[in-house]
Short mmCIF file of C-alpha atoms in Angstrom, two decimals:
data_model
loop_
_atom_site.label_atom_id
_atom_site.label_comp_id
_atom_site.label_asym_id
_atom_site.label_seq_id
_atom_site.Cartn_x
_atom_site.Cartn_y
_atom_site.Cartn_z
CA UNK A 1 16.95 -38.74 89.00
CA UNK A 2 13.48 -38.90 87.32
CA UNK A 3 12.03 -42.17 86.49
CA UNK A 4 11.09 -42.56 82.87
CA UNK A 5 8.49 -44.92 81.57
CA UNK A 6 9.87 -48.16 80.35
CA UNK A 7 9.49 -48.80 76.70
CA UNK A 8 7.46 -51.87 76.12
CA UNK A 9 9.25 -54.84 74.79
CA UNK A 10 9.24 -55.14 71.06
CA UNK A 11 9.63 -58.57 69.70
CA UNK A 12 9.18 -60.22 66.30
CA UNK A 13 5.80 -61.43 67.45
CA UNK A 14 4.66 -58.07 68.62
CA UNK A 15 5.94 -56.31 65.52
CA UNK A 16 3.83 -58.44 63.26
CA UNK A 17 0.81 -57.27 65.16
CA UNK A 18 1.53 -53.54 64.32
CA UNK A 19 1.26 -54.01 60.58
CA UNK A 20 -0.50 -57.36 60.39
CA UNK A 21 -3.93 -57.53 62.17
CA UNK A 22 -3.82 -61.29 62.28
CA UNK A 23 -0.75 -61.22 64.38
CA UNK A 24 0.95 -63.90 62.13
CA UNK A 25 4.51 -63.29 61.14
CA UNK A 26 5.83 -63.53 57.68
CA UNK A 27 7.44 -66.88 57.09
CA UNK A 28 10.95 -67.02 55.63
CA UNK A 29 11.16 -68.93 52.45
CA UNK A 30 14.50 -67.82 50.99
CA UNK A 31 17.69 -69.71 51.80
CA UNK A 32 19.65 -66.41 52.27
CA UNK A 33 17.17 -65.27 54.99
CA UNK A 34 17.47 -68.70 56.76
CA UNK A 35 21.21 -68.57 56.74
CA UNK A 36 21.24 -64.99 58.12
CA UNK A 37 18.82 -65.91 60.94
CA UNK A 38 20.91 -69.02 61.87
CA UNK A 39 24.04 -66.91 61.99
CA UNK A 40 22.36 -64.49 64.36
CA UNK A 41 21.12 -67.23 66.62
CA UNK A 42 24.57 -68.83 66.74
CA UNK A 43 26.14 -65.54 67.80
CA UNK A 44 23.62 -65.04 70.57
CA UNK A 45 24.15 -68.46 71.91
CA UNK A 46 27.96 -68.08 71.95
CA UNK A 47 27.55 -64.81 73.83
CA UNK A 48 25.36 -66.44 76.50
CA UNK A 49 27.88 -69.22 76.98
CA UNK A 50 30.78 -66.90 77.38
CA UNK A 51 28.86 -64.92 80.04
CA UNK A 52 28.15 -67.97 82.01
CA UNK A 53 31.42 -69.77 82.20
CA UNK A 54 33.82 -66.73 82.10
CA UNK A 55 35.17 -65.60 85.56
CA UNK A 56 37.03 -62.43 84.12
CA UNK A 57 34.80 -59.40 84.61
CA UNK A 58 36.66 -57.46 81.84
CA UNK A 59 35.83 -60.11 79.45
CA UNK A 60 32.19 -60.03 80.36
CA UNK A 61 32.18 -56.19 79.91
CA UNK A 62 33.30 -56.41 76.37
CA UNK A 63 30.61 -58.80 75.41
CA UNK A 64 27.28 -57.47 74.23
CA UNK A 65 24.50 -58.30 76.62
CA UNK A 66 21.06 -58.08 74.95
CA UNK A 67 18.86 -55.49 76.60
CA UNK A 68 15.37 -56.15 77.36
CA UNK A 69 14.37 -53.45 74.91
CA UNK A 70 16.28 -54.98 71.97
CA UNK A 71 14.44 -56.49 69.17
CA UNK A 72 14.35 -60.32 69.58
CA UNK A 73 14.45 -62.28 66.34
CA UNK A 74 12.99 -65.82 66.34
CA UNK A 75 14.34 -68.39 63.97
CA UNK A 76 12.32 -68.72 60.89
CA UNK A 77 10.80 -65.20 61.05
CA UNK A 78 11.65 -61.79 59.42
CA UNK A 79 13.74 -59.39 61.25
CA UNK A 80 11.40 -56.53 60.38
CA UNK A 81 8.22 -56.31 58.49
CA UNK A 82 8.04 -52.59 57.57
CA UNK A 83 5.54 -51.16 54.96
CA UNK A 84 6.65 -47.82 53.50
CA UNK A 85 4.28 -44.95 54.00
CA UNK A 86 4.50 -43.63 50.39
CA UNK A 87 3.93 -47.14 49.01
CA UNK A 88 0.78 -47.41 51.05
CA UNK A 89 -0.40 -44.10 49.77
CA UNK A 90 0.14 -45.15 46.16
CA UNK A 91 -1.74 -48.41 46.81
CA UNK A 92 -4.67 -46.60 48.41
CA UNK A 93 -4.79 -43.78 45.82
CA UNK A 94 -3.91 -40.96 48.27
CA UNK A 95 -0.41 -40.34 47.04
CA UNK A 96 0.52 -36.58 46.74
CA UNK A 97 3.30 -35.92 44.27
CA UNK A 98 3.55 -32.35 45.41
CA UNK A 99 5.93 -33.53 48.26
CA UNK A 100 8.24 -35.12 45.74
CA UNK A 101 11.10 -33.00 44.70
CA UNK A 102 11.11 -32.81 40.89
CA UNK A 103 12.92 -29.74 39.75
CA UNK A 104 11.73 -26.70 41.66
CA UNK A 105 8.23 -27.70 42.69
CA UNK A 106 6.78 -30.83 41.19
CA UNK A 107 7.09 -31.84 37.62
CA UNK A 108 7.34 -28.68 35.45
CA UNK A 109 6.69 -26.30 38.37
CA UNK A 110 8.66 -24.00 40.59
CA UNK A 111 8.29 -23.84 44.32
CA UNK A 112 9.05 -20.18 44.65
CA UNK A 113 7.28 -17.36 42.72
CA UNK A 114 9.07 -15.70 39.74
CA UNK A 115 11.38 -12.85 40.57
CA UNK A 116 9.06 -9.69 40.59
CA UNK A 117 11.83 -7.76 38.74
CA UNK A 118 11.07 -9.80 35.63
CA UNK A 119 7.30 -9.23 35.79
CA UNK A 120 7.51 -5.49 35.92
CA UNK A 121 7.06 -3.79 32.51
CA UNK A 122 10.37 -2.64 31.08
CA UNK A 123 10.53 1.01 30.15
CA UNK A 124 10.14 1.86 26.45
CA UNK A 125 13.05 3.46 24.82
CA UNK A 126 12.25 5.74 21.86
CA UNK A 127 15.70 5.05 20.36
CA UNK A 128 15.01 1.33 20.25
CA UNK A 129 14.87 0.12 16.63
CA UNK A 130 11.65 -1.83 17.43
CA UNK A 131 10.07 1.06 19.36
CA UNK A 132 6.34 1.30 18.72
CA UNK A 133 4.55 4.46 19.91
CA UNK A 134 1.23 2.42 20.16
CA UNK A 135 2.69 0.32 22.90
CA UNK A 136 3.40 3.34 25.07
CA UNK A 137 0.47 3.13 27.39
CA UNK A 138 1.78 5.68 29.83
CA UNK A 139 0.62 8.53 27.54
CA UNK A 140 -2.96 9.58 27.93
CA UNK A 141 -5.19 12.42 26.65
CA UNK A 142 -7.21 14.74 28.83
CA UNK A 143 -10.55 15.35 27.22
CA UNK A 144 -13.51 17.58 28.16
CA UNK A 145 -17.11 16.26 28.56
CA UNK A 146 -17.72 16.46 24.70
CA UNK A 147 -14.88 14.12 23.97
CA UNK A 148 -17.07 11.98 21.75
CA UNK A 149 -17.47 14.83 19.30
CA UNK A 150 -13.74 14.87 18.50
CA UNK A 151 -13.27 11.14 18.38
CA UNK A 152 -12.30 9.94 14.87
CA UNK A 153 -12.73 6.21 15.42
CA UNK A 154 -10.99 3.33 17.17
CA UNK A 155 -7.72 1.59 16.45
CA UNK A 156 -8.38 -2.05 15.51
CA UNK A 157 -4.82 -3.09 16.85
CA UNK A 158 -5.02 -1.64 20.27
CA UNK A 159 -8.83 -1.24 20.66
CA UNK A 160 -8.44 2.40 21.83
CA UNK A 161 -10.23 5.48 20.67
CA UNK A 162 -8.37 7.75 18.31
CA UNK A 163 -8.76 11.57 18.68
CA UNK A 164 -6.10 12.59 16.18
CA UNK A 165 -5.36 11.54 12.52
CA UNK A 166 -6.11 7.93 11.82
CA UNK A 167 -2.98 7.61 9.66
CA UNK A 168 0.59 8.91 9.64
CA UNK A 169 1.52 11.43 7.00
CA UNK A 170 3.32 8.81 4.85
CA UNK A 171 0.36 6.42 5.14
CA UNK A 172 -2.01 9.22 4.13
CA UNK A 173 0.04 10.16 1.08
CA UNK A 174 0.08 6.49 -0.12
CA UNK A 175 -3.75 6.28 0.26
CA UNK A 176 -4.22 9.65 -1.52
CA UNK A 177 -1.93 8.54 -4.43
CA UNK A 178 -4.02 5.37 -4.92
CA UNK A 179 -7.25 7.37 -4.84
CA UNK A 180 -5.94 9.81 -7.39
CA UNK A 181 -4.83 7.11 -9.79
CA UNK A 182 -8.28 5.55 -9.52
CA UNK A 183 -9.90 8.90 -10.14
CA UNK A 184 -7.93 9.37 -13.33
CA UNK A 185 -9.38 6.14 -14.58
CA UNK A 186 -13.01 6.47 -13.38
CA UNK A 187 -13.43 10.31 -13.30
CA UNK A 188 -15.54 9.85 -10.16
CA UNK A 189 -14.89 12.82 -7.91
CA UNK A 190 -17.49 11.62 -5.41
CA UNK A 191 -15.54 8.46 -4.75
CA UNK A 192 -12.52 10.59 -3.91
CA UNK A 193 -14.51 12.59 -1.39
CA UNK A 194 -15.83 9.43 0.24
CA UNK A 195 -12.31 8.03 0.48
CA UNK A 196 -10.94 11.28 2.15
CA UNK A 197 -13.75 11.24 4.67
CA UNK A 198 -13.02 7.58 5.58
CA UNK A 199 -9.41 8.29 6.01
CA UNK A 200 -10.22 10.79 8.84
CA UNK A 201 -7.01 12.88 8.43
CA UNK A 202 -8.27 16.47 8.16
CA UNK A 203 -4.88 17.65 9.45
CA UNK A 204 -3.24 16.54 6.16
CA UNK A 205 -5.77 17.81 3.62
CA UNK A 206 -3.32 20.57 2.68
CA UNK A 207 -1.28 17.96 0.94
CA UNK A 208 -4.10 17.22 -1.52
CA UNK A 209 -3.63 20.08 -4.05
CA UNK A 210 0.17 19.65 -4.15
CA UNK A 211 -0.11 15.91 -4.58
CA UNK A 212 -2.84 16.05 -7.24
CA UNK A 213 -1.18 18.84 -9.33
CA UNK A 214 2.31 17.23 -9.22
CA UNK A 215 0.85 13.93 -10.28
CA UNK A 216 -1.15 15.50 -13.10
CA UNK A 217 1.89 17.38 -14.49
CA UNK A 218 3.43 13.90 -15.32
CA UNK A 219 0.32 12.99 -17.24
CA UNK A 220 -1.45 14.42 -20.21
CA UNK A 221 -3.95 17.22 -20.83
CA UNK A 222 -6.87 14.98 -19.85
CA UNK A 223 -5.50 14.34 -16.31
CA UNK A 224 -4.71 18.03 -15.83
CA UNK A 225 -8.24 18.91 -16.72
CA UNK A 226 -9.56 16.26 -14.36
CA UNK A 227 -7.38 17.67 -11.55
CA UNK A 228 -8.75 21.12 -12.10
CA UNK A 229 -12.26 19.77 -11.89
CA UNK A 230 -11.39 17.74 -8.79
CA UNK A 231 -10.14 20.81 -6.92
CA UNK A 232 -13.48 22.51 -7.77
CA UNK A 233 -15.44 19.58 -6.32
CA UNK A 234 -13.34 19.37 -3.11
CA UNK A 235 -13.91 23.06 -2.26
CA UNK A 236 -15.32 24.21 0.13
CA UNK A 237 -15.88 20.79 1.61
CA UNK A 238 -14.00 18.75 2.59
CA UNK A 239 -11.03 21.12 1.69
CA UNK A 240 -11.50 24.55 3.17
CA UNK A 241 -10.02 27.76 1.88
CA UNK A 242 -7.15 27.55 4.37
CA UNK A 243 -6.27 24.04 3.18
CA UNK A 244 -6.39 25.02 -0.46
CA UNK A 245 -4.16 28.12 0.09
CA UNK A 246 -1.71 26.05 2.21
CA UNK A 247 -1.64 23.44 -0.52
CA UNK A 248 -0.77 25.89 -3.31
CA UNK A 249 1.85 27.61 -1.12
CA UNK A 250 3.53 24.27 -0.58
CA UNK A 251 3.48 23.63 -4.26
CA UNK A 252 5.12 26.99 -5.00
CA UNK A 253 7.80 26.21 -2.43
CA UNK A 254 8.64 22.86 -3.99
CA UNK A 255 8.59 24.11 -7.57
CA UNK A 256 12.33 23.85 -7.96
CA UNK A 257 12.18 20.03 -7.30
CA UNK A 258 9.35 19.62 -9.68
CA UNK A 259 11.27 21.39 -12.44
CA UNK A 260 13.81 18.65 -12.38
CA UNK A 261 11.20 16.07 -13.48
CA UNK A 262 8.88 18.35 -15.47
CA UNK A 263 10.84 21.10 -17.34
CA UNK A 264 7.65 23.03 -18.14
CA UNK A 265 6.46 23.01 -14.48
CA UNK A 266 6.41 26.84 -14.13
CA UNK A 267 3.88 27.36 -16.99
CA UNK A 268 1.69 24.42 -15.83
CA UNK A 269 1.58 25.67 -12.20
CA UNK A 270 0.73 29.18 -13.45
CA UNK A 271 -2.07 27.65 -15.49
CA UNK A 272 -3.36 25.68 -12.49
CA UNK A 273 -3.28 28.90 -10.39
CA UNK A 274 -5.20 30.93 -12.98
CA UNK A 275 -7.69 28.07 -13.49
CA UNK A 276 -8.25 27.87 -9.80
CA UNK A 277 -9.11 31.52 -9.58
CA UNK A 278 -11.57 31.32 -12.43
CA UNK A 279 -13.19 28.31 -10.78
CA UNK A 280 -13.47 30.28 -7.55
CA UNK A 281 -11.29 27.80 -5.74
CA UNK A 282 -8.80 30.60 -4.81
CA UNK A 283 -9.60 34.24 -4.26
CA UNK A 284 -7.87 36.80 -6.56
CA UNK A 285 -6.34 38.27 -3.43
CA UNK A 286 -4.22 35.12 -3.03
CA UNK A 287 -2.25 36.01 -6.14
CA UNK A 288 -1.86 39.59 -4.99
CA UNK A 289 -0.56 38.36 -1.55
CA UNK A 290 1.85 35.88 -3.12
CA UNK A 291 3.09 38.60 -5.50
CA UNK A 292 4.04 40.68 -2.54
CA UNK A 293 5.66 37.78 -0.71
CA UNK A 294 7.43 36.55 -3.75
CA UNK A 295 8.42 39.59 -5.79
CA UNK A 296 9.55 38.77 -9.33
CA UNK A 297 8.27 35.19 -9.13
CA UNK A 298 7.74 34.05 -12.81
CA UNK A 299 4.95 31.75 -11.89
CA UNK A 300 2.82 34.38 -10.17
CA UNK A 301 3.42 36.91 -12.95
CA UNK A 302 2.40 34.24 -15.53
CA UNK A 303 -0.76 33.53 -13.71
CA UNK A 304 -1.62 37.17 -13.53
CA UNK A 305 -0.98 37.53 -17.18
CA UNK A 306 -3.40 34.70 -17.93
CA UNK A 307 -6.05 36.36 -15.90
CA UNK A 308 -5.47 39.73 -17.47
CA UNK A 309 -6.21 38.59 -21.05
CA UNK A 310 -9.40 39.35 -22.89
CA UNK A 311 -12.12 36.65 -22.42
CA UNK A 312 -9.85 35.05 -19.88
CA UNK A 313 -12.64 32.93 -18.36
CA UNK A 314 -13.48 31.29 -21.66
CA UNK A 315 -9.83 30.75 -22.57
CA UNK A 316 -8.88 29.39 -19.13
CA UNK A 317 -11.71 26.82 -19.23
CA UNK A 318 -9.89 25.25 -22.14
CA UNK A 319 -6.37 25.99 -20.89
CA UNK A 320 -5.28 22.35 -21.25
CA UNK A 321 -5.94 22.14 -24.95
CA UNK A 322 -8.14 19.96 -27.06
CA UNK A 323 -6.85 16.70 -25.47
CA UNK A 324 -8.57 17.38 -22.24
CA UNK A 325 -11.41 14.93 -23.00
CA UNK A 326 -13.67 17.33 -24.69
CA UNK A 327 -16.60 16.06 -26.93
CA UNK A 328 -15.96 14.94 -30.56
CA UNK A 329 -17.61 17.98 -32.05
CA UNK A 330 -15.08 20.32 -30.41
CA UNK A 331 -12.23 17.94 -31.34
CA UNK A 332 -13.20 18.17 -35.02
CA UNK A 333 -13.23 21.99 -34.79
CA UNK A 334 -9.69 21.90 -33.34
CA UNK A 335 -8.61 19.63 -36.28
CA UNK A 336 -10.04 22.00 -38.84
CA UNK A 337 -8.32 24.97 -37.23
CA UNK A 338 -4.86 23.39 -37.08
CA UNK A 339 -5.09 22.16 -40.69
CA UNK A 340 -6.10 25.52 -41.94
CA UNK A 341 -3.23 27.13 -40.14
CA UNK A 342 -0.86 24.54 -41.55
CA UNK A 343 -1.94 25.24 -45.15
CA UNK A 344 -1.21 28.87 -44.55
CA UNK A 345 2.20 28.56 -42.78
CA UNK A 346 3.41 25.12 -43.96
CA UNK A 347 5.21 24.64 -40.72
CA UNK A 348 5.63 21.00 -39.98
CA UNK A 349 6.94 21.27 -36.34
CA UNK A 350 4.09 23.48 -35.26
CA UNK A 351 1.49 21.31 -36.83
CA UNK A 352 3.03 18.19 -35.21
CA UNK A 353 2.99 19.87 -31.78
CA UNK A 354 -0.78 20.65 -32.21
CA UNK A 355 -1.55 17.06 -33.24
CA UNK A 356 0.25 15.80 -30.11
CA UNK A 357 -1.83 18.12 -27.96
CA UNK A 358 -5.01 16.61 -29.35
CA UNK A 359 -4.00 13.38 -27.63
CA UNK A 360 -6.40 11.17 -29.55
CA UNK A 361 -4.51 8.38 -31.19
CA UNK A 362 -7.67 6.47 -31.95
CA UNK A 363 -9.18 9.45 -33.86
CA UNK A 364 -6.27 10.36 -36.14
CA UNK A 365 -8.10 8.88 -39.14
CA UNK A 366 -10.48 11.87 -38.89
CA UNK A 367 -7.51 14.11 -39.13
CA UNK A 368 -6.37 12.36 -42.37
CA UNK A 369 -9.83 12.56 -43.90
CA UNK A 370 -10.46 16.18 -43.05
CA UNK A 371 -7.07 17.35 -44.09
CA UNK A 372 -7.16 15.66 -47.46
CA UNK A 373 -10.68 16.89 -48.08
CA UNK A 374 -9.67 20.47 -47.25
CA UNK A 375 -6.72 20.35 -49.59
CA UNK A 376 -8.78 18.87 -52.36
CA UNK A 377 -11.39 21.69 -52.07
CA UNK A 378 -8.64 24.30 -52.42
CA UNK A 379 -6.80 22.59 -55.34
CA UNK A 380 -10.08 21.63 -57.12
CA UNK A 381 -10.77 25.34 -57.93
CA UNK A 382 -7.40 25.68 -59.81
CA UNK A 383 -6.94 24.89 -63.55
CA UNK A 384 -4.78 21.83 -64.45
CA UNK A 385 -2.29 24.09 -66.24
CA UNK A 386 -1.50 26.06 -63.08
CA UNK A 387 1.96 24.97 -61.71
CA UNK A 388 0.58 25.23 -58.09
CA UNK A 389 -2.57 23.20 -58.97
CA UNK A 390 -1.63 20.44 -56.47
CA UNK A 391 0.43 22.39 -53.99
CA UNK A 392 -2.04 21.92 -51.07
CA UNK A 393 -2.30 18.20 -51.65
CA UNK A 394 1.48 17.94 -51.86
CA UNK A 395 1.77 19.91 -48.57
CA UNK A 396 -0.74 17.68 -46.85
CA UNK A 397 1.01 14.50 -48.05
CA UNK A 398 4.24 15.92 -46.66
CA UNK A 399 2.54 16.58 -43.29
CA UNK A 400 1.12 13.02 -42.98
CA UNK A 401 4.46 11.46 -43.98
CA UNK A 402 6.14 13.60 -41.38
CA UNK A 403 3.73 12.54 -38.70
CA UNK A 404 4.19 8.90 -39.54
CA UNK A 405 7.94 9.12 -39.67
CA UNK A 406 8.00 10.70 -36.10
CA UNK A 407 5.55 8.05 -34.72
CA UNK A 408 2.91 10.62 -33.96
CA UNK A 409 0.32 9.07 -36.33
CA UNK A 410 0.31 5.37 -37.12
CA UNK A 411 0.24 4.06 -40.64
CA UNK A 412 -2.98 2.24 -39.95
CA UNK A 413 -4.74 5.51 -39.08
CA UNK A 414 -3.52 7.00 -42.45
CA UNK A 415 -4.85 3.93 -44.33
CA UNK A 416 -8.13 4.15 -42.45
CA UNK A 417 -8.58 7.90 -43.30
CA UNK A 418 -7.81 7.32 -47.04
CA UNK A 419 -10.23 4.47 -47.03
CA UNK A 420 -12.94 6.64 -45.62
CA UNK A 421 -12.27 9.15 -48.39
CA UNK A 422 -13.03 6.49 -50.97
CA UNK A 423 -16.34 5.81 -49.20
CA UNK A 424 -17.45 9.44 -49.37
CA UNK A 425 -15.81 10.23 -52.75
CA UNK A 426 -19.17 10.49 -54.61
CA UNK A 427 -20.38 13.08 -52.07
CA UNK A 428 -17.10 15.16 -52.40
CA UNK A 429 -17.46 14.93 -56.17
CA UNK A 430 -20.61 16.99 -55.99
CA UNK A 431 -18.62 19.94 -54.77
CA UNK A 432 -15.31 19.04 -56.35
CA UNK A 433 -15.79 17.39 -59.76
CA UNK A 434 -12.06 16.51 -59.99
CA UNK A 435 -12.13 14.77 -56.65
CA UNK A 436 -11.36 11.24 -58.02
CA UNK A 437 -8.25 12.36 -59.97
CA UNK A 438 -7.13 14.57 -57.07
CA UNK A 439 -7.49 11.57 -54.65
CA UNK A 440 -5.51 9.35 -56.98
CA UNK A 441 -2.78 12.03 -57.20
CA UNK A 442 -2.66 12.40 -53.42
CA UNK A 443 -2.17 8.63 -52.95
CA UNK A 444 0.77 8.69 -55.26
CA UNK A 445 2.30 11.69 -53.60
CA UNK A 446 1.84 10.06 -50.13
CA UNK A 447 3.35 6.80 -51.31
CA UNK A 448 6.30 8.65 -52.66
CA UNK A 449 6.76 10.60 -49.43
CA UNK A 450 6.85 7.44 -47.35
CA UNK A 451 8.89 5.28 -49.70
CA UNK A 452 12.04 6.04 -47.90
CA UNK A 453 10.65 4.77 -44.65
CA UNK A 454 9.30 1.67 -46.28
CA UNK A 455 5.82 2.33 -44.80
CA UNK A 456 2.73 1.44 -46.85
CA UNK A 457 0.00 4.03 -46.17
CA UNK A 458 -2.11 3.66 -49.32
CA UNK A 459 -5.73 2.46 -48.95
CA UNK A 460 -6.63 -1.27 -49.41
CA UNK A 461 -9.52 -2.74 -51.39
CA UNK A 462 -11.05 -4.44 -48.31
CA UNK A 463 -12.00 -1.11 -46.85
CA UNK A 464 -12.10 -0.28 -43.14
CA UNK A 465 -13.09 -2.39 -40.16
CA UNK A 466 -11.45 -5.65 -41.24
CA UNK A 467 -8.12 -4.90 -39.52
CA UNK A 468 -7.27 -3.65 -36.17
CA UNK A 469 -4.91 -0.87 -35.30
CA UNK A 470 -1.64 -2.18 -33.70
CA UNK A 471 -1.61 0.80 -31.42
CA UNK A 472 -5.12 -0.13 -30.27
CA UNK A 473 -4.06 -3.76 -29.72
CA UNK A 474 -1.31 -2.50 -27.41
CA UNK A 475 -3.85 -0.48 -25.41
CA UNK A 476 -2.71 2.93 -26.80
#
């Protein structure tokens, strides 16, 4: 049997030298420690006595005999003087908390790495309600060496280059609608062109003619004339002939839906087509091609008829009527023409329709002045004994009362027109000597015509310019 080295004896004295360089033991000061040490000493003394005086070997075998390697405790000293390792590290500043189990790995940490199945990117499902095509980075575009030529710009969200339309179709339609509304207010076609170039959606330019025309049909003659001029400015750049033809074809296909909102849509679209041919936006062959593809189409036949009339170019330039924003001189000429026709036909409804087409609420006082003056010039040549001496003035008073009753002309505009007649009465009297009496008779007729509606339309002594038109105050 192999001999093993004998463990050196460890006593209370030697233990103090391991952790205490001075070799001094730690004195016991507590009564509990003294009582415990005394109890141990008494037990050892009793064991030694039993081993000496007992002659029974079995009794001695049951008694614990201290080994030479057992720790010997002296009275008045500590049994052990142990300094914990971690406590020493804390005191010296070398404590490492990584070895302390707090959760997975230290405070707020995990010892093991996260499961890689959670770190892998989840596949994108197109049927997901929150699916975003911009997040699908698996798609890529193969481009040639001249890829920079086809690049439209860069997406600010993803920071990637865009080689297709910068916007979706719905976004483009919204931006186009805002640009058209601004154009109707400013009449600046160059701003529309700059906006379209900034949008960078050439693939959707075929939507421009349809959107502009459908929006103008809900407006007045001025907006329709502006739309015709805008199409002329947009062709051939940025709208090519292909885009223009595709836009009008789409407009013809959706004509049934437009008729629901605009009953006169067929006539308006035919006028837009004829005007586009005159402005050289569309070639005449386009109508021939559509006539073959759409046999019996009323819109195409109407457009061909407008182009077949004599002096069609001059007529189609003013196809939208006098309310298209033309100069004041032309507007006055239109007023003289409709008043002359009314004195010949005496048709109130037709005259009212022509006044609506003028679309100049702020200028109706000129209509009152010119109409009364024209009637006075005709009746002034008749003798007072003639039964029809005041027939034209009576007819003109009936027309103005009809316009006021149907809210086509405001009462203020009638007052203003009569007031202007008083200001130029001396000049009229040079041509019509009976002008003062005729004007007095006209005012009495007009007051009688509007008496039932309780509307005061006679002139006031304070003249014009001291009151404002209620319609103008409301922005009309």
